mmCIF file of C-alpha atoms and ligand atoms in Angstrom:
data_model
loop_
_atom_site.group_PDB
_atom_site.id
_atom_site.type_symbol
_atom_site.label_atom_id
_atom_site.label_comp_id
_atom_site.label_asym_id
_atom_site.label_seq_id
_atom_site.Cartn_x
_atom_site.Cartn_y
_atom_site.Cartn_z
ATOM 1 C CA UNK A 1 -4.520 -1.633 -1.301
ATOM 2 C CA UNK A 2 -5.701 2.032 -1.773
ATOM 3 C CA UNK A 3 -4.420 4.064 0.757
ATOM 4 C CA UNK A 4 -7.525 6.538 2.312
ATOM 5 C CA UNK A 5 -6.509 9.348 4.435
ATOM 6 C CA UNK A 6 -9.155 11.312 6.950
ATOM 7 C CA UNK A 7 -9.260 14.529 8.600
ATOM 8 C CA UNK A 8 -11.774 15.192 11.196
ATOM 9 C CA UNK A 9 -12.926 19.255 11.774
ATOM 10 C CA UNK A 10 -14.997 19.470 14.661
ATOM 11 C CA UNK A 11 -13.860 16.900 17.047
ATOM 12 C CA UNK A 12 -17.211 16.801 19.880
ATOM 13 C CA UNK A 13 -19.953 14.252 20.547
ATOM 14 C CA UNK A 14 -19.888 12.906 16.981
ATOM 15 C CA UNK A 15 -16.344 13.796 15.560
ATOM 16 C CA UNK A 16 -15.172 11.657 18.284
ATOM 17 C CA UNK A 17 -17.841 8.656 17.947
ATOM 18 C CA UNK A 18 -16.756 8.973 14.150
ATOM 19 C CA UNK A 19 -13.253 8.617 15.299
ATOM 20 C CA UNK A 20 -14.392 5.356 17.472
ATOM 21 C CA UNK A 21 -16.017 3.867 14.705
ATOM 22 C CA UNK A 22 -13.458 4.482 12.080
ATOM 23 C CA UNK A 23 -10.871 2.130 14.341
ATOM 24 C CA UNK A 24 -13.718 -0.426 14.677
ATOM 25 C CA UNK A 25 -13.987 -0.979 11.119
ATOM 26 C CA UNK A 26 -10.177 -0.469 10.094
ATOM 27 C CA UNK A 27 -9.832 -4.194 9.260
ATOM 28 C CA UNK A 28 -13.520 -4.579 7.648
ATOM 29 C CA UNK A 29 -12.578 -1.468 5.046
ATOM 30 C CA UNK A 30 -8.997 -3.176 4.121
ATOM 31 C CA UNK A 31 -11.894 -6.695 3.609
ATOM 32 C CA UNK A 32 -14.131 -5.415 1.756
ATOM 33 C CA UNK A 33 -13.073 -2.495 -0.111
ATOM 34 C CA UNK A 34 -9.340 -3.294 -0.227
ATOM 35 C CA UNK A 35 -8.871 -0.092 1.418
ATOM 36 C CA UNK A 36 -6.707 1.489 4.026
ATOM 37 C CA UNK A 37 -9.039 3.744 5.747
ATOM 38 C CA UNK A 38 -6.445 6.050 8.704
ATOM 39 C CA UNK A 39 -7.537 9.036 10.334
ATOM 40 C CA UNK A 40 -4.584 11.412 9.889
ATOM 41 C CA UNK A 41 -6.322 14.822 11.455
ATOM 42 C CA UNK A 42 -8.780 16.420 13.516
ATOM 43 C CA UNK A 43 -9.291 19.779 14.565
ATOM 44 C CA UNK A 44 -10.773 21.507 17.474
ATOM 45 C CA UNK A 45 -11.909 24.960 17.627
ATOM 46 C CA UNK A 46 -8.535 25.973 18.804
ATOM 47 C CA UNK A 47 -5.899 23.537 17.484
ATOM 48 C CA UNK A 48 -5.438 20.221 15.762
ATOM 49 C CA UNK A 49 -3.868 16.632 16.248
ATOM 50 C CA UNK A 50 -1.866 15.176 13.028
ATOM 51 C CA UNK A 51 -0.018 12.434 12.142
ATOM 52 C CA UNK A 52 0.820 11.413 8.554
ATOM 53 C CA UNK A 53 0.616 7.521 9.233
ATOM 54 C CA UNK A 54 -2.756 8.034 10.937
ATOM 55 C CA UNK A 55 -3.514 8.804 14.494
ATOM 56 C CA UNK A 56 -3.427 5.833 17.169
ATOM 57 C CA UNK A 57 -6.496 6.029 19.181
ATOM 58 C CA UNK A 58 -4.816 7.215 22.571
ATOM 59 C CA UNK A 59 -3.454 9.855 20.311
ATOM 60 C CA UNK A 60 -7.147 10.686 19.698
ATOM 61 C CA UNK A 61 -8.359 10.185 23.008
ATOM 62 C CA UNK A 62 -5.538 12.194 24.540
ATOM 63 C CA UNK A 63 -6.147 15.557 22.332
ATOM 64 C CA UNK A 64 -9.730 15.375 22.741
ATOM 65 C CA UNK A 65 -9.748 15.305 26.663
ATOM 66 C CA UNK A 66 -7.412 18.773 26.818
ATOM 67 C CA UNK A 67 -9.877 20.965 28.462
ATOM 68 C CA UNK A 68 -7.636 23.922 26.899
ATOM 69 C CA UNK A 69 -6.084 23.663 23.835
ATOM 70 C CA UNK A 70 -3.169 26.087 23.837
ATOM 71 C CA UNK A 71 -2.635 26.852 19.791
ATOM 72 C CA UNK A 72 -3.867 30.413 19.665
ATOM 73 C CA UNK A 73 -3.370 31.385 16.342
ATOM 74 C CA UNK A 74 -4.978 27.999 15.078
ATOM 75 C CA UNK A 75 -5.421 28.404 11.143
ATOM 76 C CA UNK A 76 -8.408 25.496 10.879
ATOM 77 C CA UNK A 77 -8.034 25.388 6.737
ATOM 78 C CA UNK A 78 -4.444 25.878 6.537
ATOM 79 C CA UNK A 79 -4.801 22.505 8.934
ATOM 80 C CA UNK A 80 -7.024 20.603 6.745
ATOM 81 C CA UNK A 81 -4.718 21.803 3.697
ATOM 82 C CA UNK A 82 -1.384 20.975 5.025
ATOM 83 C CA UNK A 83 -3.083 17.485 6.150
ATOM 84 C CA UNK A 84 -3.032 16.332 2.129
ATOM 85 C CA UNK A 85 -6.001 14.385 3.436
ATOM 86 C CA UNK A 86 -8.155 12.370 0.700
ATOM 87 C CA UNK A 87 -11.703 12.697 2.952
ATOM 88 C CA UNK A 88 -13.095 15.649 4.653
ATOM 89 C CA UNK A 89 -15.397 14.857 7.738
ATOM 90 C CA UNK A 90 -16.722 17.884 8.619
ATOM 91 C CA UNK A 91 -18.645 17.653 12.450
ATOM 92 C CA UNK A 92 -18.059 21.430 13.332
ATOM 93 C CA UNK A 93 -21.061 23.562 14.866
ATOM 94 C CA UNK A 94 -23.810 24.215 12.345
ATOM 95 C CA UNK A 95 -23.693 27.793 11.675
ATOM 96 C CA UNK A 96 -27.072 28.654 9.754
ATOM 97 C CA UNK A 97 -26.319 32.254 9.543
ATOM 98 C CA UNK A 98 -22.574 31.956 7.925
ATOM 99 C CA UNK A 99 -21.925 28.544 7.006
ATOM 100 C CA UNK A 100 -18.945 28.963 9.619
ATOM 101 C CA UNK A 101 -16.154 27.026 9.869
ATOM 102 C CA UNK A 102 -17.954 24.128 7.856
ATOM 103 C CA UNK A 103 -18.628 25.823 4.898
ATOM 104 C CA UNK A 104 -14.868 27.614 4.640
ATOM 105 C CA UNK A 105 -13.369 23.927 5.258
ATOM 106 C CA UNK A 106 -15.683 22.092 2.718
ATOM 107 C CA UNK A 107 -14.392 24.812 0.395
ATOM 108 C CA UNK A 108 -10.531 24.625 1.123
ATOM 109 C CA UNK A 109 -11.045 20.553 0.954
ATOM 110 C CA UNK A 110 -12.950 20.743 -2.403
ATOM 111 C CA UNK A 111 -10.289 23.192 -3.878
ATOM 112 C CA UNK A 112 -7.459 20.813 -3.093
ATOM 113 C CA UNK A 113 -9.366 17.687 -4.459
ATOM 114 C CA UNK A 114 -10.485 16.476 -1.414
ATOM 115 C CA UNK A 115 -14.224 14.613 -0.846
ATOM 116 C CA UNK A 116 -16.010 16.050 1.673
ATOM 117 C CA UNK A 117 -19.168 14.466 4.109
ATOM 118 C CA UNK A 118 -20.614 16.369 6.013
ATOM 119 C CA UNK A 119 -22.770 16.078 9.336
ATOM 120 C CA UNK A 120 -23.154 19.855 10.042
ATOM 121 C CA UNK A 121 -25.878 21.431 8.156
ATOM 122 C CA UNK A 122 -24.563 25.182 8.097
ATOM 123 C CA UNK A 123 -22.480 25.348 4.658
ATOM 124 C CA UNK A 124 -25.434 23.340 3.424
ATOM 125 C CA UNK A 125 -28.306 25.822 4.389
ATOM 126 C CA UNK A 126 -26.097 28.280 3.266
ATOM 127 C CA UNK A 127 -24.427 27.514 -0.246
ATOM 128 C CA UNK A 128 -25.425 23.870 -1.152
ATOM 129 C CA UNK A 129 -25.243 24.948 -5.041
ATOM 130 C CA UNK A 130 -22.397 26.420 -4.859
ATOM 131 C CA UNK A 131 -20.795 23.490 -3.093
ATOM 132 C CA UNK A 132 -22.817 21.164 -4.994
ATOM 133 C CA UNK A 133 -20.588 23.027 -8.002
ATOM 134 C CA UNK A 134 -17.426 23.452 -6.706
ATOM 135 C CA UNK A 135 -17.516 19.655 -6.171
ATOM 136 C CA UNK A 136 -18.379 19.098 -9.641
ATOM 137 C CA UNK A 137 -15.495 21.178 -11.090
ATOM 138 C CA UNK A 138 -13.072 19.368 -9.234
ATOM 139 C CA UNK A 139 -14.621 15.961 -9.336
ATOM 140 C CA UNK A 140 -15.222 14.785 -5.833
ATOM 141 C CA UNK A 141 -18.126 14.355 -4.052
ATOM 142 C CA UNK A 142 -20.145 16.190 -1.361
ATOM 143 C CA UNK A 143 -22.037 13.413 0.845
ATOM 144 C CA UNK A 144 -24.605 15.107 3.256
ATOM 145 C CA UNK A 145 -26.467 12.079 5.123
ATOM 146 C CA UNK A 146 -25.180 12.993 7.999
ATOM 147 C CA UNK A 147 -26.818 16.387 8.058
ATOM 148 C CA UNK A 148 -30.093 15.244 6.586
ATOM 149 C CA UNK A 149 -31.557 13.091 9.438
ATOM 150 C CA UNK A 150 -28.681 10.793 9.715
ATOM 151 C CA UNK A 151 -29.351 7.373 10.620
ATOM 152 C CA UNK A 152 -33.444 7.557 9.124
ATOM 153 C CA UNK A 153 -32.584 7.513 5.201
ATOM 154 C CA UNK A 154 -33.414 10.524 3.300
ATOM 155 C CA UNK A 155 -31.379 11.728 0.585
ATOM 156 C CA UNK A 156 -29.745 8.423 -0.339
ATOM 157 C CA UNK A 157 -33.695 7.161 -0.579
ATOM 158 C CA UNK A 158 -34.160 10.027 -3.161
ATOM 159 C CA UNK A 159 -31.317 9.752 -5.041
ATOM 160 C CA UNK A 160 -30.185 6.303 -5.011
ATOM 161 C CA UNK A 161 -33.279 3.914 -4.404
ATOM 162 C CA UNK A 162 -35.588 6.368 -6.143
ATOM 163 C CA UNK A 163 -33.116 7.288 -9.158
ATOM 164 C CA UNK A 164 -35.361 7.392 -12.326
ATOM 165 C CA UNK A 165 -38.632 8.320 -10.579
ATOM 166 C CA UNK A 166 -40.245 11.523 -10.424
ATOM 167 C CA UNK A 167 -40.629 12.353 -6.603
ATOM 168 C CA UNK A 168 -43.621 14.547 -6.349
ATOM 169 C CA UNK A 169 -43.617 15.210 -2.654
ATOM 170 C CA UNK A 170 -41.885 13.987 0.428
ATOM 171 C CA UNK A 171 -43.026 14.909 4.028
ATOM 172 C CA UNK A 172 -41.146 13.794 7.001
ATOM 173 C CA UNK A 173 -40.772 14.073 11.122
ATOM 174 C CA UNK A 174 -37.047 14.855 10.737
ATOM 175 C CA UNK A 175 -36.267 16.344 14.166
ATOM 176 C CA UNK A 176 -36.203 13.433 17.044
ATOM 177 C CA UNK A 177 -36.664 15.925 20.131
ATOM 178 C CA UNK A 178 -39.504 17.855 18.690
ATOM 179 C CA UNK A 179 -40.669 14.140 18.343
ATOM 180 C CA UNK A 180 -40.159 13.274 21.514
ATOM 181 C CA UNK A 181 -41.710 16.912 23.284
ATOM 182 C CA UNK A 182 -44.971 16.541 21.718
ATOM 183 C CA UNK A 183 -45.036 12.138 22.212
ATOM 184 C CA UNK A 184 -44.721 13.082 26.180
ATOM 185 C CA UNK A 185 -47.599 16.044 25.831
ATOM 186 C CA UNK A 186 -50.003 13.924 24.449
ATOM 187 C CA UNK A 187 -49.269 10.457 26.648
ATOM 188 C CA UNK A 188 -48.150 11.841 29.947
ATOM 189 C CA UNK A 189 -49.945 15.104 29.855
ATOM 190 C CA UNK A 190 -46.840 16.945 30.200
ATOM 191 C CA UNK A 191 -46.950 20.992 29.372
ATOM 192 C CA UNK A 192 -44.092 22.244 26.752
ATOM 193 C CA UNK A 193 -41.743 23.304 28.931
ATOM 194 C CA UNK A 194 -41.868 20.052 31.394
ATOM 195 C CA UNK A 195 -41.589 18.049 28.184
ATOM 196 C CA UNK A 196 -38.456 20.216 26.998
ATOM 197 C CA UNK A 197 -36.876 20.071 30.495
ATOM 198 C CA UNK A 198 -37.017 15.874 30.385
ATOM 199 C CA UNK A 199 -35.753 15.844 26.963
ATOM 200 C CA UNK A 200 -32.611 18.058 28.383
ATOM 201 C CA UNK A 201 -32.388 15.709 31.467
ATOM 202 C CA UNK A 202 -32.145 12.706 29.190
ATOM 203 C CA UNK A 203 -29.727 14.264 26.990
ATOM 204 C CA UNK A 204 -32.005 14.511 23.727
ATOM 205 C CA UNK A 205 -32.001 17.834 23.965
ATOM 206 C CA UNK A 206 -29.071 20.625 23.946
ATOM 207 C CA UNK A 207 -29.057 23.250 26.947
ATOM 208 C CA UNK A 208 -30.378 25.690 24.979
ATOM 209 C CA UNK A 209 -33.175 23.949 22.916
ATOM 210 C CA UNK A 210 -33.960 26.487 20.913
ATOM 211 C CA UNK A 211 -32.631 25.086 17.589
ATOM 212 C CA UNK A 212 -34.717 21.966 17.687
ATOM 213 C CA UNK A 213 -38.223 22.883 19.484
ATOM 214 C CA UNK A 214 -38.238 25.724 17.470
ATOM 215 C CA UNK A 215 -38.668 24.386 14.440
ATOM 216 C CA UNK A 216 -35.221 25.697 12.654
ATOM 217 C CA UNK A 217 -33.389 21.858 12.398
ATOM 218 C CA UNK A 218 -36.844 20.581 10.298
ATOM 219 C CA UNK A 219 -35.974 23.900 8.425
ATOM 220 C CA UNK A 220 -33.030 23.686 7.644
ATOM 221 C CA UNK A 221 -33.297 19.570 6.571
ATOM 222 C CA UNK A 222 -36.255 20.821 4.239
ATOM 223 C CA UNK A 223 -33.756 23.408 2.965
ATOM 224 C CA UNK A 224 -31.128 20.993 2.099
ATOM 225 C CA UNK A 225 -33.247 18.140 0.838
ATOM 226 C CA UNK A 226 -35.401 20.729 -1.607
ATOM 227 C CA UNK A 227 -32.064 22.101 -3.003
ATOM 228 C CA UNK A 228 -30.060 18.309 -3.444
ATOM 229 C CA UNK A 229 -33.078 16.391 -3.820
ATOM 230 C CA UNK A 230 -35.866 18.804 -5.596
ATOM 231 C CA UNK A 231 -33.098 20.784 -7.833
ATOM 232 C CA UNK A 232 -34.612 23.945 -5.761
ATOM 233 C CA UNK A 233 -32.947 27.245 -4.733
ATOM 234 C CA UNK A 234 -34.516 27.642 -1.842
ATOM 235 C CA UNK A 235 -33.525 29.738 1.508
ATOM 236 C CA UNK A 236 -33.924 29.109 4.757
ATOM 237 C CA UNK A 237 -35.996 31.987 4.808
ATOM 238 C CA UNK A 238 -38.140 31.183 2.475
ATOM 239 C CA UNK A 239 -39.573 28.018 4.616
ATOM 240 C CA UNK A 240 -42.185 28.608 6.927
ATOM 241 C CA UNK A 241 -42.183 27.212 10.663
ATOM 242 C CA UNK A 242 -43.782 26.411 13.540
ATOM 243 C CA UNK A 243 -42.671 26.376 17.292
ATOM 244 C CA UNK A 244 -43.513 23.363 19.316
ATOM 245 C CA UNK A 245 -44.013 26.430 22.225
ATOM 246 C CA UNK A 246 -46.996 27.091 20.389
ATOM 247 C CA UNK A 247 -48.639 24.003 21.885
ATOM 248 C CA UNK A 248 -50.162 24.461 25.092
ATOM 249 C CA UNK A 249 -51.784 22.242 27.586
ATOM 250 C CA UNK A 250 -55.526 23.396 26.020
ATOM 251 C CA UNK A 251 -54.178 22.361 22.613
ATOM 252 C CA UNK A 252 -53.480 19.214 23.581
ATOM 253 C CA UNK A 253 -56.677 18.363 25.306
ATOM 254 C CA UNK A 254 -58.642 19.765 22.188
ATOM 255 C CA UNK A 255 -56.661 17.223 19.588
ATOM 256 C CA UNK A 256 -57.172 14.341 22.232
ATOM 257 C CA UNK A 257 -61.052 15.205 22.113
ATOM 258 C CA UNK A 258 -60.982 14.890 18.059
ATOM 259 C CA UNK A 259 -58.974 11.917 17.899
ATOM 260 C CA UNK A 260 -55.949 13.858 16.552
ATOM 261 C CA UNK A 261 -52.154 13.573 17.131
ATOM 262 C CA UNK A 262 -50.060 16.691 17.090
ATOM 263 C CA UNK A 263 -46.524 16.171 15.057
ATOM 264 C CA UNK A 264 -44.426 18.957 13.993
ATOM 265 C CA UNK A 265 -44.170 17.922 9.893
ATOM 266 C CA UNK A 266 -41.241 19.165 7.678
ATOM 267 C CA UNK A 267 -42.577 19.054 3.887
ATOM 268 C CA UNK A 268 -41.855 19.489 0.082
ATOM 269 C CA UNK A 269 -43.796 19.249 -2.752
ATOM 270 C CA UNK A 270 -44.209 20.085 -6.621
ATOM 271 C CA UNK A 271 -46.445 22.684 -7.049
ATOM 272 C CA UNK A 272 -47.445 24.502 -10.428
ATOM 273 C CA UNK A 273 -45.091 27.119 -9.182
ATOM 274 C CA UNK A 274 -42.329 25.249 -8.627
ATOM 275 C CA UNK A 275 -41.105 23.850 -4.890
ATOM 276 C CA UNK A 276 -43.185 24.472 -1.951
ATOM 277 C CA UNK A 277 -41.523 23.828 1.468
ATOM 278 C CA UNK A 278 -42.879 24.248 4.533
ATOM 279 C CA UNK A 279 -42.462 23.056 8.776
ATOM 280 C CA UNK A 280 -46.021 22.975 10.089
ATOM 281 C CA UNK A 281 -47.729 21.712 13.316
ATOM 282 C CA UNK A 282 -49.939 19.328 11.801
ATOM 283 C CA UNK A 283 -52.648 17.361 14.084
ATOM 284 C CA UNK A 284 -52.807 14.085 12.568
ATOM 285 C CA UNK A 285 -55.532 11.387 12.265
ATOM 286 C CA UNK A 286 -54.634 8.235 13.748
ATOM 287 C CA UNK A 287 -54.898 6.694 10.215
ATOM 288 C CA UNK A 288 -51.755 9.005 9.218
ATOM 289 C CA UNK A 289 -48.653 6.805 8.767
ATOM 290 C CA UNK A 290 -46.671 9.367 11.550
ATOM 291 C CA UNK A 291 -49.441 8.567 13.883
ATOM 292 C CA UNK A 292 -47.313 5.719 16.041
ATOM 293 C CA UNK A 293 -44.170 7.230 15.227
ATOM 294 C CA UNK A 294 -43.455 7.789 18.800
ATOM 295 C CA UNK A 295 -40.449 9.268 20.898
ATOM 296 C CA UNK A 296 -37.308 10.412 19.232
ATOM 297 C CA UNK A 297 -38.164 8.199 16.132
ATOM 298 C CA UNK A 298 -38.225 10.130 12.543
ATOM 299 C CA UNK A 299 -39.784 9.043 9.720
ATOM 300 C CA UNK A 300 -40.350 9.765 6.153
ATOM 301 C CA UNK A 301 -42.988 9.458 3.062
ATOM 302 C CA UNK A 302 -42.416 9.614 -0.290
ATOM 303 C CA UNK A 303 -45.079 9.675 -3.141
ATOM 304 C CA UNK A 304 -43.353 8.992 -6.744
ATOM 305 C CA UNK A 305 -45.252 9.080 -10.120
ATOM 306 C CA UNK A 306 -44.130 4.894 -10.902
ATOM 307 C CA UNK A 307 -43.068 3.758 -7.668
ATOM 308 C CA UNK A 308 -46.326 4.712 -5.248
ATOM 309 C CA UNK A 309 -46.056 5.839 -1.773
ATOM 310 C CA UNK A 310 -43.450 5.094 0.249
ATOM 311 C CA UNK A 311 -42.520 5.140 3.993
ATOM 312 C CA UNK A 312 -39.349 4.771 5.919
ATOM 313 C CA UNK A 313 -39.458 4.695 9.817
ATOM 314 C CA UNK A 314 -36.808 4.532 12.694
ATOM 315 C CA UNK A 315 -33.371 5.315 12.858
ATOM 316 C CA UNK A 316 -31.461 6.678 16.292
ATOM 317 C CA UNK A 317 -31.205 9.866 17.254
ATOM 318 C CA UNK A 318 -28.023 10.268 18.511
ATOM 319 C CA UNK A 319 -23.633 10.876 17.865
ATOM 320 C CA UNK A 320 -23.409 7.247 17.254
ATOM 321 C CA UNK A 321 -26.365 7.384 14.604
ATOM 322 C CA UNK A 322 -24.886 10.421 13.394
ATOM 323 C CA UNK A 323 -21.122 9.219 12.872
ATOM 324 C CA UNK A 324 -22.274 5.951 11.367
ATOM 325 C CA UNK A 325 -24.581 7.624 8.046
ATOM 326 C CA UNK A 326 -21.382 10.060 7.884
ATOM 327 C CA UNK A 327 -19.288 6.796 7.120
ATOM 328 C CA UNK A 328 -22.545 5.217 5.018
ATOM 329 C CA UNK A 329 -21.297 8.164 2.938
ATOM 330 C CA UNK A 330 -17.417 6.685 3.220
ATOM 331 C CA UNK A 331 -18.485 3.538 1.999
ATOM 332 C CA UNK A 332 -19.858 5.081 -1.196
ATOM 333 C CA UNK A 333 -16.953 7.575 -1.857
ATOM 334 C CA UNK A 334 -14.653 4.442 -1.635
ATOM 335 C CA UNK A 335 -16.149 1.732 -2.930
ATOM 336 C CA UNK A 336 -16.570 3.750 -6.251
HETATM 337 N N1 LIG B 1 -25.159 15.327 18.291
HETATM 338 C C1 LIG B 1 -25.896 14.690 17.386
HETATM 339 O O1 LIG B 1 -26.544 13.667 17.671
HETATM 340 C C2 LIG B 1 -25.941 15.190 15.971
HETATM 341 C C3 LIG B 1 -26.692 14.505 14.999
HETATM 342 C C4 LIG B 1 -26.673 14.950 13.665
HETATM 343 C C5 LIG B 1 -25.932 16.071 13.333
HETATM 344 N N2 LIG B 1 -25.241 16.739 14.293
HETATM 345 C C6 LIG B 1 -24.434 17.898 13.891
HETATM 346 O O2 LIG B 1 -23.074 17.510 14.035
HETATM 347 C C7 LIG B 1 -22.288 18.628 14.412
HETATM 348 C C8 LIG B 1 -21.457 18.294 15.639
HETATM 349 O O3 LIG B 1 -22.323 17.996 16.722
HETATM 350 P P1 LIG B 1 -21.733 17.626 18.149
HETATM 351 O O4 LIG B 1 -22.896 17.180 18.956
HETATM 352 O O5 LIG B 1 -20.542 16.729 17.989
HETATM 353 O O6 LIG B 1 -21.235 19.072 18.651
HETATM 354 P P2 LIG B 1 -20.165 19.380 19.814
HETATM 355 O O7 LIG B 1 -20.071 18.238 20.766
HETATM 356 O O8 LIG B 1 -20.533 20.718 20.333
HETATM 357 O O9 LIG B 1 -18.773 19.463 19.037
HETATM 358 C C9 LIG B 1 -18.457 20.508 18.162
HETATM 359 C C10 LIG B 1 -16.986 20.442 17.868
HETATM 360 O O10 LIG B 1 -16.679 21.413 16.882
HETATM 361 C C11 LIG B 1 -15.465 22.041 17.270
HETATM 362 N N3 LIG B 1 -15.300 23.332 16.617
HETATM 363 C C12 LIG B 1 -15.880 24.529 16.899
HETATM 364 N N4 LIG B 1 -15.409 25.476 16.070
HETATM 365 C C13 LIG B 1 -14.491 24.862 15.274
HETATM 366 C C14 LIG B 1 -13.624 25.321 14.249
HETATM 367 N N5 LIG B 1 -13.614 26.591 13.838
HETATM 368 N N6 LIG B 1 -12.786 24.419 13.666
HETATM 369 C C15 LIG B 1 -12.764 23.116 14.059
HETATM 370 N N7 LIG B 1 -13.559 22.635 15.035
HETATM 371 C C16 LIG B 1 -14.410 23.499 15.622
HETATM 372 C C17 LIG B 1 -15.544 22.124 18.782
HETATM 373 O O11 LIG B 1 -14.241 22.384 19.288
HETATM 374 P P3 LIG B 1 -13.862 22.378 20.860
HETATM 375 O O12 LIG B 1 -13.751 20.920 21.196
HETATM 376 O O13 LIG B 1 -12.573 23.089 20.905
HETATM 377 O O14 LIG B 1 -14.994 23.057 21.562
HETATM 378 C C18 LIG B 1 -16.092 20.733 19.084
HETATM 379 O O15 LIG B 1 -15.036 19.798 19.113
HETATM 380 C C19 LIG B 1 -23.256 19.787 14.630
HETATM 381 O O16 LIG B 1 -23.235 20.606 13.498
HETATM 382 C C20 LIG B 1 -24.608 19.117 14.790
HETATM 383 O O17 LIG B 1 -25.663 19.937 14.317
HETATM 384 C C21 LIG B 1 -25.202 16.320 15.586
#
């Protein structure tokens, strides 16, 4: 039985349902895969939790309820590094600015021969090639479903089920509260900020909402899936957006006159000159395949030169979702 060790940075909403669902499937890893899956680490922003022979799940529990953690010189990648941890799961902040703490831990686990899967998007937006490299020299592998639209399919669909195929364009609705402000515009006649303040009531969107409704989380998906998927070298800058605060009341009564449904579309596709990315506010006919993808729902199309068009639609929007396409991404590094 191969032994798997697994350290945890970023121990919130999904670090901890990760931690939850790792104990659920202890005995179904040793079943199937032969494989004794422990997690041995996580860290906080301010200290960690370790035990060599794997953390029991009070253990867990107990360092993630301390309100303060009291370790004020915490050294994050001297953590991960003196963990000797075979599997990264990084579920930090995403930092689109830096990388942050994300990208210096992929690093530090890459250096010392660790995989790494990661479900924030910062060290993605930031350096995927020269992660994507670093991996490569020392043979492991980066997994990033987690940070491209997690439980809807994306970059396994383009590199796995679509391996061989050219992919000539994608175009998805990657961002489920974005989703979800302009489903309640149109059907309930709310305005954007009435929309924006449900969403936060119903806990689909953060506090400050900014991220999402502004169009940077389609951005930054499009970013990463151009530059694994598309073999681009693309910024974040370089990807127009649109705000859903651009839509007002007047908007929406125009596009309901036409017969049109607003959705805010992240996009690539093969141009003559190379990779062109974009997040627009599209209005949509009704005959578009987004057109009853409703609510927090994502969804995303494909067109291949041998293949044809496809489209995938669904997947939850939330820490469970999240945590369980970060350990889709297990199952591949250890069942290899
Ligand atoms: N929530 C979702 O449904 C979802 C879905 C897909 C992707 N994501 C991505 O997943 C990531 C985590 O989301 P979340 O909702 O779990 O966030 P969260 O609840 O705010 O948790 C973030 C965690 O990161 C920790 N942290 C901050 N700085 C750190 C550092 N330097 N070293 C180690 N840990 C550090 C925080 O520590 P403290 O506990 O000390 O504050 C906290 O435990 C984000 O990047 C998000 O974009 C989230």
């Amino acid at each position: 039985m191969k032994r798997w060790n697994i350290v945890i940075t970023g121990f919130g909403s999904v670090g901890k349902q990760v931690a939850r669902l790792l104990d659920k499937r202890h005995a179904y890893y040793k079943e199937k895969y032969k494989a004794d899956v422990r997690l041995v680490g996580v860290a906080r922003s301010a200290g960690g939790c370790f035990h060599p022979d794997g953390l029991s799940v009070p253990q867990w529990e107990d360092f993630a309820a301390q309100r303060q953690i009291t370790e004020s010189s915490f050294d994050g990648a001297a953590f991960l590094s003196d963990s000797n941890a075979d599997i990264l799961i990084e579920a930090g902040p995403t930092d689109i600015q830096t990388g942050g703490s994300g990208l210096v831990y992929i690093r530090q686990a890459f250096v010392q021969g660790m995989h790494a899967i990661t479900i924030s998007k910062g060290a993605l937006v930031v350096d995927y090639a020269g992660l994507s490299k670093l991996a490569k020299q020392n043979n492991v592998m980066l997994k990033i479903s987690g940070a491209t639209a997690a439980a809807l399919p994306t970059i396994d669909l383009l590199q796995y089920n679509l391996a061989g195929c050219e992919v000539r364009a994608i175009e998805g609705i990657f961002t489920g509260t974005t989703n979800y402000v302009l489903t309640r515009m149109m059907e309930d006649g709310l305005s954007h900020e009435e929309a924006i303040r449900d969403a936060q009531k119903l806990g689909i969107a953060e506090p400050d909402p900014s991220y999402d409704i502004d169009g940077w989380d389609t951005a930054c998906k499009v970013t990463i899936l151009a530059n694994a998927a598309f073999g681009a070298s693309l910024q974040l800058q370089d990807v127009p957006k649109t705000s859903v605060r651009d839509v007002s009341t007047d908007h929406i009564s125009f596009w309901k006159q036409q017969g049109k449904i607003p959705k805010l579309i992240g996009s690539i596709r093969k141009t003559d000159n190379g990779i062109a990315a974009s997040v627009e506010l599209q209005a949509i006919d009704t005959a578009h395949p987004f057109a009853h993808v409703t609510g927090t729902t994502k969804a995303i199309r494909v067109e291949t030169d041998v293949m044809g068009d496809l489209l995938v639609v669904g997947g939850k929007s939330d820490p469970v979702a999240a945590a369980a396409a970060a350990l889709k991404d297990l199952e591949h590094i250890i069942s290899r």
